[in-house]
PDB file of C-alpha atoms in Angstrom:
ATOM      1  CA  UNK A   1      12.643  -0.249 -14.345  1.00 85.00           C
ATOM      2  CA  UNK A   2      10.414  -3.241 -13.649  1.00 90.00           C
ATOM      3  CA  UNK A   3      11.581  -6.677 -12.547  1.00 92.00           C
ATOM      4  CA  UNK A   4       8.782  -9.243 -12.504  1.00 84.00           C
ATOM      5  CA  UNK A   5       8.416 -11.938  -9.860  1.00 80.00           C
ATOM      6  CA  UNK A   6       8.652 -14.754 -12.415  1.00 84.00           C
ATOM      7  CA  UNK A   7      12.073 -13.568 -13.617  1.00 87.00           C
ATOM      8  CA  UNK A   8      13.777 -15.418 -10.780  1.00 92.00           C
ATOM      9  CA  UNK A   9      17.494 -14.883 -11.558  1.00 92.00           C
ATOM     10  CA  UNK A  10      17.044 -11.168 -12.192  1.00 94.00           C
ATOM     11  CA  UNK A  11      14.718 -10.722  -9.227  1.00 95.00           C
ATOM     12  CA  UNK A  12      17.017 -12.496  -6.802  1.00 95.00           C
ATOM     13  CA  UNK A  13      20.082 -10.683  -8.151  1.00 95.00           C
ATOM     14  CA  UNK A  14      18.520  -7.272  -7.540  1.00 96.00           C
ATOM     15  CA  UNK A  15      17.254  -8.246  -4.108  1.00 97.00           C
ATOM     16  CA  UNK A  16      20.743  -9.451  -3.239  1.00 96.00           C
ATOM     17  CA  UNK A  17      22.231  -6.164  -4.478  1.00 96.00           C
ATOM     18  CA  UNK A  18      19.886  -4.309  -2.143  1.00 97.00           C
ATOM     19  CA  UNK A  19      20.896  -6.557   0.738  1.00 97.00           C
ATOM     20  CA  UNK A  20      17.731  -8.605   1.191  1.00 98.00           C
ATOM     21  CA  UNK A  21      16.024 -11.747  -0.134  1.00 97.00           C
ATOM     22  CA  UNK A  22      12.597 -13.095  -1.016  1.00 97.00           C
ATOM     23  CA  UNK A  23      12.690 -15.517   1.925  1.00 97.00           C
ATOM     24  CA  UNK A  24      12.972 -12.590   4.381  1.00 98.00           C
ATOM     25  CA  UNK A  25      10.245 -10.593   2.657  1.00 98.00           C
ATOM     26  CA  UNK A  26       7.926 -13.589   2.433  1.00 98.00           C
ATOM     27  CA  UNK A  27       8.351 -14.347   6.117  1.00 97.00           C
ATOM     28  CA  UNK A  28       7.482 -10.720   6.921  1.00 98.00           C
ATOM     29  CA  UNK A  29       4.276 -11.029   4.891  1.00 97.00           C
ATOM     30  CA  UNK A  30       3.356 -14.306   6.602  1.00 97.00           C
ATOM     31  CA  UNK A  31       3.983 -12.800  10.028  1.00 96.00           C
ATOM     32  CA  UNK A  32       1.783  -9.892   9.007  1.00 96.00           C
ATOM     33  CA  UNK A  33      -1.093 -12.211   8.171  1.00 95.00           C
ATOM     34  CA  UNK A  34      -0.648 -13.937  11.527  1.00 94.00           C
ATOM     35  CA  UNK A  35      -0.921 -10.541  13.206  1.00 93.00           C
ATOM     36  CA  UNK A  36      -4.066  -9.754  11.211  1.00 93.00           C
ATOM     37  CA  UNK A  37      -5.709 -12.965  12.375  1.00 92.00           C
ATOM     38  CA  UNK A  38      -4.748 -12.619  16.013  1.00 91.00           C
ATOM     39  CA  UNK A  39      -7.375  -9.912  16.532  1.00 88.00           C
ATOM     40  CA  UNK A  40     -10.958  -9.896  17.775  1.00 86.00           C
ATOM     41  CA  UNK A  41     -13.748  -7.342  17.412  1.00 88.00           C
ATOM     42  CA  UNK A  42     -12.786  -6.019  20.828  1.00 91.00           C
ATOM     43  CA  UNK A  43      -9.477  -4.736  19.494  1.00 94.00           C
ATOM     44  CA  UNK A  44     -11.193  -2.046  17.402  1.00 91.00           C
ATOM     45  CA  UNK A  45     -11.955  -1.387  13.754  1.00 88.00           C
ATOM     46  CA  UNK A  46      -8.416  -0.661  12.517  1.00 89.00           C
ATOM     47  CA  UNK A  47      -6.685  -3.253  14.690  1.00 94.00           C
ATOM     48  CA  UNK A  48      -6.151  -5.982  12.041  1.00 91.00           C
ATOM     49  CA  UNK A  49      -4.184  -3.674   9.728  1.00 92.00           C
ATOM     50  CA  UNK A  50      -2.224  -2.226  12.655  1.00 93.00           C
ATOM     51  CA  UNK A  51      -1.323  -5.633  14.053  1.00 94.00           C
ATOM     52  CA  UNK A  52      -0.355  -6.827  10.569  1.00 95.00           C
ATOM     53  CA  UNK A  53       1.904  -3.808  10.101  1.00 96.00           C
ATOM     54  CA  UNK A  54       3.657  -4.259  13.448  1.00 97.00           C
ATOM     55  CA  UNK A  55       4.276  -7.962  12.879  1.00 97.00           C
ATOM     56  CA  UNK A  56       5.457  -7.343   9.320  1.00 97.00           C
ATOM     57  CA  UNK A  57       7.854  -4.625  10.459  1.00 98.00           C
ATOM     58  CA  UNK A  58       9.211  -6.780  13.282  1.00 97.00           C
ATOM     59  CA  UNK A  59       9.803  -9.774  11.005  1.00 98.00           C
ATOM     60  CA  UNK A  60      11.414  -7.598   8.347  1.00 98.00           C
ATOM     61  CA  UNK A  61      13.760  -6.014  10.862  1.00 98.00           C
ATOM     62  CA  UNK A  62      14.608  -9.339  12.479  1.00 97.00           C
ATOM     63  CA  UNK A  63      15.360 -11.008   9.151  1.00 98.00           C
ATOM     64  CA  UNK A  64      17.503  -8.161   7.894  1.00 97.00           C
ATOM     65  CA  UNK A  65      19.385  -8.009  11.180  1.00 97.00           C
ATOM     66  CA  UNK A  66      20.128 -11.722  11.397  1.00 97.00           C
ATOM     67  CA  UNK A  67      20.951 -12.419   7.756  1.00 97.00           C
ATOM     68  CA  UNK A  68      22.414  -9.130   6.519  1.00 97.00           C
ATOM     69  CA  UNK A  69      23.577  -7.204   9.583  1.00 97.00           C
ATOM     70  CA  UNK A  70      21.052  -4.391   9.176  1.00 97.00           C
ATOM     71  CA  UNK A  71      19.876  -2.270  12.097  1.00 96.00           C
ATOM     72  CA  UNK A  72      16.604  -0.865  13.403  1.00 96.00           C
ATOM     73  CA  UNK A  73      16.332   2.833  12.654  1.00 94.00           C
ATOM     74  CA  UNK A  74      13.866   5.676  12.817  1.00 92.00           C
ATOM     75  CA  UNK A  75      13.984   8.805  10.698  1.00 90.00           C
ATOM     76  CA  UNK A  76      11.415  11.591  11.055  1.00 88.00           C
ATOM     77  CA  UNK A  77       9.554   9.261  13.449  1.00 89.00           C
ATOM     78  CA  UNK A  78       9.180   6.671  10.652  1.00 93.00           C
ATOM     79  CA  UNK A  79      10.231   3.106  11.437  1.00 95.00           C
ATOM     80  CA  UNK A  80      12.874   1.626   9.131  1.00 96.00           C
ATOM     81  CA  UNK A  81      15.433  -1.114   8.796  1.00 97.00           C
ATOM     82  CA  UNK A  82      18.734   0.196   7.441  1.00 96.00           C
ATOM     83  CA  UNK A  83      21.958  -1.306   6.100  1.00 96.00           C
ATOM     84  CA  UNK A  84      25.271  -0.875   7.961  1.00 95.00           C
ATOM     85  CA  UNK A  85      26.475   1.718   5.433  1.00 93.00           C
ATOM     86  CA  UNK A  86      23.392   3.906   6.133  1.00 92.00           C
ATOM     87  CA  UNK A  87      22.680   4.127   2.394  1.00 93.00           C
ATOM     88  CA  UNK A  88      19.631   1.857   1.904  1.00 95.00           C
ATOM     89  CA  UNK A  89      16.601   1.569   4.148  1.00 96.00           C
ATOM     90  CA  UNK A  90      13.279  -0.256   3.876  1.00 97.00           C
ATOM     91  CA  UNK A  91       9.905   0.712   5.273  1.00 97.00           C
ATOM     92  CA  UNK A  92       6.621  -1.107   4.712  1.00 97.00           C
ATOM     93  CA  UNK A  93       3.313   0.384   3.581  1.00 96.00           C
ATOM     94  CA  UNK A  94      -0.004  -0.833   2.196  1.00 96.00           C
ATOM     95  CA  UNK A  95      -0.934  -0.279  -1.428  1.00 96.00           C
ATOM     96  CA  UNK A  96      -4.005  -0.637  -3.621  1.00 96.00           C
ATOM     97  CA  UNK A  97      -5.105  -3.616  -5.723  1.00 96.00           C
ATOM     98  CA  UNK A  98      -2.446  -2.892  -8.354  1.00 97.00           C
ATOM     99  CA  UNK A  99       0.320  -3.758  -5.890  1.00 97.00           C
ATOM    100  CA  UNK A 100       2.562  -6.520  -7.225  1.00 96.00           C
ATOM    101  CA  UNK A 101       0.951  -6.449 -10.679  1.00 95.00           C
ATOM    102  CA  UNK A 102       3.664  -5.969 -13.336  1.00 94.00           C
ATOM    103  CA  UNK A 103       1.497  -4.294 -15.987  1.00 92.00           C
ATOM    104  CA  UNK A 104      -0.188  -1.867 -13.580  1.00 94.00           C
ATOM    105  CA  UNK A 105       1.034   1.076 -11.506  1.00 95.00           C
ATOM    106  CA  UNK A 106       0.189   0.819  -7.801  1.00 96.00           C
ATOM    107  CA  UNK A 107      -0.307   3.640  -5.351  1.00 95.00           C
ATOM    108  CA  UNK A 108      -0.205   3.767  -1.608  1.00 95.00           C
ATOM    109  CA  UNK A 109      -3.500   3.129   0.116  1.00 91.00           C
ATOM    110  CA  UNK A 110      -3.149   6.029   2.544  1.00 89.00           C
ATOM    111  CA  UNK A 111      -1.564   9.435   1.949  1.00 86.00           C
ATOM    112  CA  UNK A 112       1.762  10.122   3.587  1.00 87.00           C
ATOM    113  CA  UNK A 113       1.887  12.844   6.200  1.00 86.00           C
ATOM    114  CA  UNK A 114       4.388  15.719   6.188  1.00 87.00           C
ATOM    115  CA  UNK A 115       7.177  13.538   7.611  1.00 86.00           C
ATOM    116  CA  UNK A 116       6.518  10.771   5.109  1.00 87.00           C
ATOM    117  CA  UNK A 117       6.543  13.220   2.209  1.00 86.00           C
ATOM    118  CA  UNK A 118       9.768  14.750   3.457  1.00 85.00           C
ATOM    119  CA  UNK A 119      11.410  11.356   3.899  1.00 85.00           C
ATOM    120  CA  UNK A 120      10.575  10.203   0.380  1.00 83.00           C
ATOM    121  CA  UNK A 121      11.503  13.553  -1.152  1.00 80.00           C
ATOM    122  CA  UNK A 122      15.061  13.197   0.211  1.00 65.00           C
ATOM    123  CA  UNK A 123      14.693  16.332   2.289  1.00 55.00           C
ATOM    124  CA  UNK A 124      13.599  18.525  -0.636  1.00 56.00           C
ATOM    125  CA  UNK A 125       9.971  18.881   0.424  1.00 49.00           C
ATOM    126  CA  UNK A 126       9.229  22.510   1.291  1.00 43.00           C
ATOM    127  CA  UNK A 127       6.359  21.746   3.616  1.00 40.00           C
ATOM    128  CA  UNK A 128       7.519  21.699   7.207  1.00 35.00           C
ATOM    129  CA  UNK A 129       6.795  18.555   9.265  1.00 37.00           C
ATOM    130  CA  UNK A 130       5.151  20.759  11.866  1.00 36.00           C
ATOM    131  CA  UNK A 131       4.474  24.455  12.255  1.00 32.00           C
ATOM    132  CA  UNK A 132       5.390  24.195  15.919  1.00 33.00           C
ATOM    133  CA  UNK A 133       7.712  21.173  16.210  1.00 40.00           C
ATOM    134  CA  UNK A 134       8.752  22.083  19.743  1.00 40.00           C
ATOM    135  CA  UNK A 135       5.148  21.530  20.873  1.00 36.00           C
ATOM    136  CA  UNK A 136       4.817  18.085  19.315  1.00 39.00           C
ATOM    137  CA  UNK A 137       5.824  15.158  21.554  1.00 45.00           C
ATOM    138  CA  UNK A 138       8.600  13.037  20.092  1.00 48.00           C
ATOM    139  CA  UNK A 139       8.599   9.635  21.789  1.00 52.00           C
ATOM    140  CA  UNK A 140      12.026   8.217  22.400  1.00 55.00           C
ATOM    141  CA  UNK A 141      13.228   5.463  20.123  1.00 54.00           C
ATOM    142  CA  UNK A 142      13.504   1.939  21.466  1.00 59.00           C
ATOM    143  CA  UNK A 143      16.913   1.120  22.967  1.00 63.00           C
ATOM    144  CA  UNK A 144      17.972  -0.939  19.927  1.00 71.00           C
ATOM    145  CA  UNK A 145      16.657   1.585  17.388  1.00 77.00           C
ATOM    146  CA  UNK A 146      18.937   4.280  16.028  1.00 81.00           C
ATOM    147  CA  UNK A 147      17.424   7.744  15.654  1.00 85.00           C
ATOM    148  CA  UNK A 148      18.701   9.123  12.332  1.00 77.00           C
ATOM    149  CA  UNK A 149      18.956  12.787  11.433  1.00 74.00           C
ATOM    150  CA  UNK A 150      20.426  12.872   7.910  1.00 71.00           C
ATOM    151  CA  UNK A 151      18.030  12.476   4.976  1.00 70.00           C
ATOM    152  CA  UNK A 152      20.434  13.120   2.132  1.00 67.00           C
ATOM    153  CA  UNK A 153      22.258   9.813   1.770  1.00 81.00           C
ATOM    154  CA  UNK A 154      19.493   7.320   2.588  1.00 89.00           C
ATOM    155  CA  UNK A 155      17.637   5.646  -0.286  1.00 93.00           C
ATOM    156  CA  UNK A 156      14.315   4.438   1.134  1.00 95.00           C
ATOM    157  CA  UNK A 157      12.682   1.437  -0.560  1.00 97.00           C
ATOM    158  CA  UNK A 158       9.154   0.340   0.264  1.00 97.00           C
ATOM    159  CA  UNK A 159       7.858  -3.157   0.894  1.00 98.00           C
ATOM    160  CA  UNK A 160       4.402  -2.427  -0.498  1.00 98.00           C
ATOM    161  CA  UNK A 161       1.687  -4.964   0.300  1.00 98.00           C
ATOM    162  CA  UNK A 162      -1.988  -5.460  -0.467  1.00 98.00           C
ATOM    163  CA  UNK A 163      -4.346  -7.950   1.187  1.00 97.00           C
ATOM    164  CA  UNK A 164      -7.445  -9.388  -0.478  1.00 95.00           C
ATOM    165  CA  UNK A 165      -9.875 -11.803   1.168  1.00 92.00           C
ATOM    166  CA  UNK A 166     -11.992 -14.011  -1.085  1.00 89.00           C
ATOM    167  CA  UNK A 167     -15.573 -13.795   0.131  1.00 81.00           C
ATOM    168  CA  UNK A 168     -16.532 -17.111  -1.449  1.00 83.00           C
ATOM    169  CA  UNK A 169     -13.979 -19.566  -0.078  1.00 87.00           C
ATOM    170  CA  UNK A 170     -12.400 -17.454   2.657  1.00 84.00           C
ATOM    171  CA  UNK A 171      -8.868 -17.642   1.283  1.00 93.00           C
ATOM    172  CA  UNK A 172      -6.557 -14.650   1.618  1.00 95.00           C
ATOM    173  CA  UNK A 173      -4.103 -13.338  -0.967  1.00 96.00           C
ATOM    174  CA  UNK A 174      -1.219 -10.950  -0.296  1.00 97.00           C
ATOM    175  CA  UNK A 175       0.291  -9.144  -3.297  1.00 97.00           C
ATOM    176  CA  UNK A 176       3.600  -7.352  -2.742  1.00 98.00           C
ATOM    177  CA  UNK A 177       6.599  -5.649  -4.262  1.00 97.00           C
ATOM    178  CA  UNK A 178       9.812  -3.984  -3.150  1.00 97.00           C
ATOM    179  CA  UNK A 179       9.957  -0.663  -4.936  1.00 97.00           C
ATOM    180  CA  UNK A 180      11.742   2.687  -4.986  1.00 96.00           C
ATOM    181  CA  UNK A 181       9.163   5.489  -5.038  1.00 95.00           C
ATOM    182  CA  UNK A 182       8.939   8.861  -6.670  1.00 94.00           C
ATOM    183  CA  UNK A 183       8.170  11.619  -4.166  1.00 91.00           C
ATOM    184  CA  UNK A 184       4.499  11.649  -3.089  1.00 90.00           C
ATOM    185  CA  UNK A 185       2.047  13.848  -4.960  1.00 89.00           C
ATOM    186  CA  UNK A 186       0.464  16.969  -3.491  1.00 86.00           C
ATOM    187  CA  UNK A 187      -2.083  14.850  -1.617  1.00 87.00           C
ATOM    188  CA  UNK A 188       0.601  12.634  -0.129  1.00 89.00           C
ATOM    189  CA  UNK A 189      -0.015   9.523  -2.246  1.00 91.00           C
ATOM    190  CA  UNK A 190       2.834   7.683  -3.916  1.00 93.00           C
ATOM    191  CA  UNK A 191       1.740   7.167  -7.516  1.00 92.00           C
ATOM    192  CA  UNK A 192       5.041   6.658  -9.362  1.00 94.00           C
ATOM    193  CA  UNK A 193       8.085   4.451  -8.976  1.00 95.00           C
ATOM    194  CA  UNK A 194      11.703   4.620 -10.138  1.00 95.00           C
ATOM    195  CA  UNK A 195      12.152   0.855  -9.783  1.00 95.00           C
ATOM    196  CA  UNK A 196       9.787  -1.999  -8.983  1.00 97.00           C
ATOM    197  CA  UNK A 197      10.572  -5.580  -8.012  1.00 97.00           C
ATOM    198  CA  UNK A 198       7.272  -7.443  -7.980  1.00 97.00           C
ATOM    199  CA  UNK A 199       7.125 -10.449  -5.665  1.00 97.00           C
ATOM    200  CA  UNK A 200       5.194 -13.742  -5.794  1.00 96.00           C
ATOM    201  CA  UNK A 201       1.668 -13.731  -4.347  1.00 96.00           C
ATOM    202  CA  UNK A 202       1.287 -15.428  -0.969  1.00 96.00           C
ATOM    203  CA  UNK A 203      -1.950 -17.338  -0.328  1.00 95.00           C
ATOM    204  CA  UNK A 204      -3.452 -18.384   3.014  1.00 94.00           C
ATOM    205  CA  UNK A 205      -6.361 -20.597   3.979  1.00 92.00           C
ATOM    206  CA  UNK A 206      -9.654 -19.246   5.325  1.00 85.00           C
ATOM    207  CA  UNK A 207      -9.557 -16.890   8.292  1.00 66.00           C
ATOM    208  CA  UNK A 208     -10.811 -18.478  11.521  1.00 65.00           C
ATOM    209  CA  UNK A 209     -11.330 -15.838  14.176  1.00 56.00           C
ATOM    210  CA  UNK A 210     -11.135 -16.764  17.867  1.00 57.00           C
ATOM    211  CA  UNK A 211     -14.427 -16.676  19.715  1.00 56.00           C
ATOM    212  CA  UNK A 212     -15.188 -13.831  22.093  1.00 52.00           C
ATOM    213  CA  UNK A 213     -15.371 -16.304  24.974  1.00 51.00           C
ATOM    214  CA  UNK A 214     -11.967 -17.820  24.333  1.00 51.00           C
ATOM    215  CA  UNK A 215     -10.140 -14.600  23.600  1.00 50.00           C
ATOM    216  CA  UNK A 216      -7.254 -14.235  21.144  1.00 49.00           C
ATOM    217  CA  UNK A 217      -4.925 -17.185  20.728  1.00 51.00           C
ATOM    218  CA  UNK A 218      -1.582 -17.565  19.038  1.00 53.00           C
ATOM    219  CA  UNK A 219      -1.965 -18.667  15.441  1.00 51.00           C
ATOM    220  CA  UNK A 220       0.811 -20.657  13.815  1.00 54.00           C
ATOM    221  CA  UNK A 221       1.407 -20.045  10.132  1.00 57.00           C
ATOM    222  CA  UNK A 222       4.069 -22.169   8.522  1.00 56.00           C
ATOM    223  CA  UNK A 223       6.903 -20.202   6.963  1.00 55.00           C
ATOM    224  CA  UNK A 224       8.691 -22.061   4.219  1.00 54.00           C
ATOM    225  CA  UNK A 225      12.149 -20.715   3.427  1.00 50.00           C
ATOM    226  CA  UNK A 226      12.602 -20.739  -0.308  1.00 49.00           C
TER     227      UNK A 226
END
């Protein structure tokens, strides 16, 4: 089932049924872009995407907590936000250029590891998360994050996002959707979806990176609640 971004009543009704809203998801995307921009070359090659993910996750969790009573949770070492009934959870991942496009089928940008495949297969994946799990360090969850152990009753939706920077005018476009995935393929990519709710594109002005001499500075990006 596909629900397009321009079908506002249907889109908002389904988001409300899931226990979220476009205003929360949009703010998470905007916070993610702020995280992307608050990086210099000294942070390392993959830092922009990592900072964007952390800010997006934090904003998503905060919005769900404040407006819908959701909680921080972690299952198989994967960071989630989960409803009070422990039936619906959301994680956020990056997708390819087809993300948010109604007449195209997106896929995740990076393959999911054993834990990610197990999570999105509802515990039916035969591959073990680790051959020697007792030898793998399992960092403790944050004090306000619940460590979950039951896969069976949790339906995990994905806030899938894709960032494109226009090389000519420097503008940035984020495409996104909130979608319920099929289990990943044998390589770990998610290539099919049970349900998709495509979301409006979010556009930003040109990226202005802080100079090396000044160091990173906080960047304010206006968040309009719609």
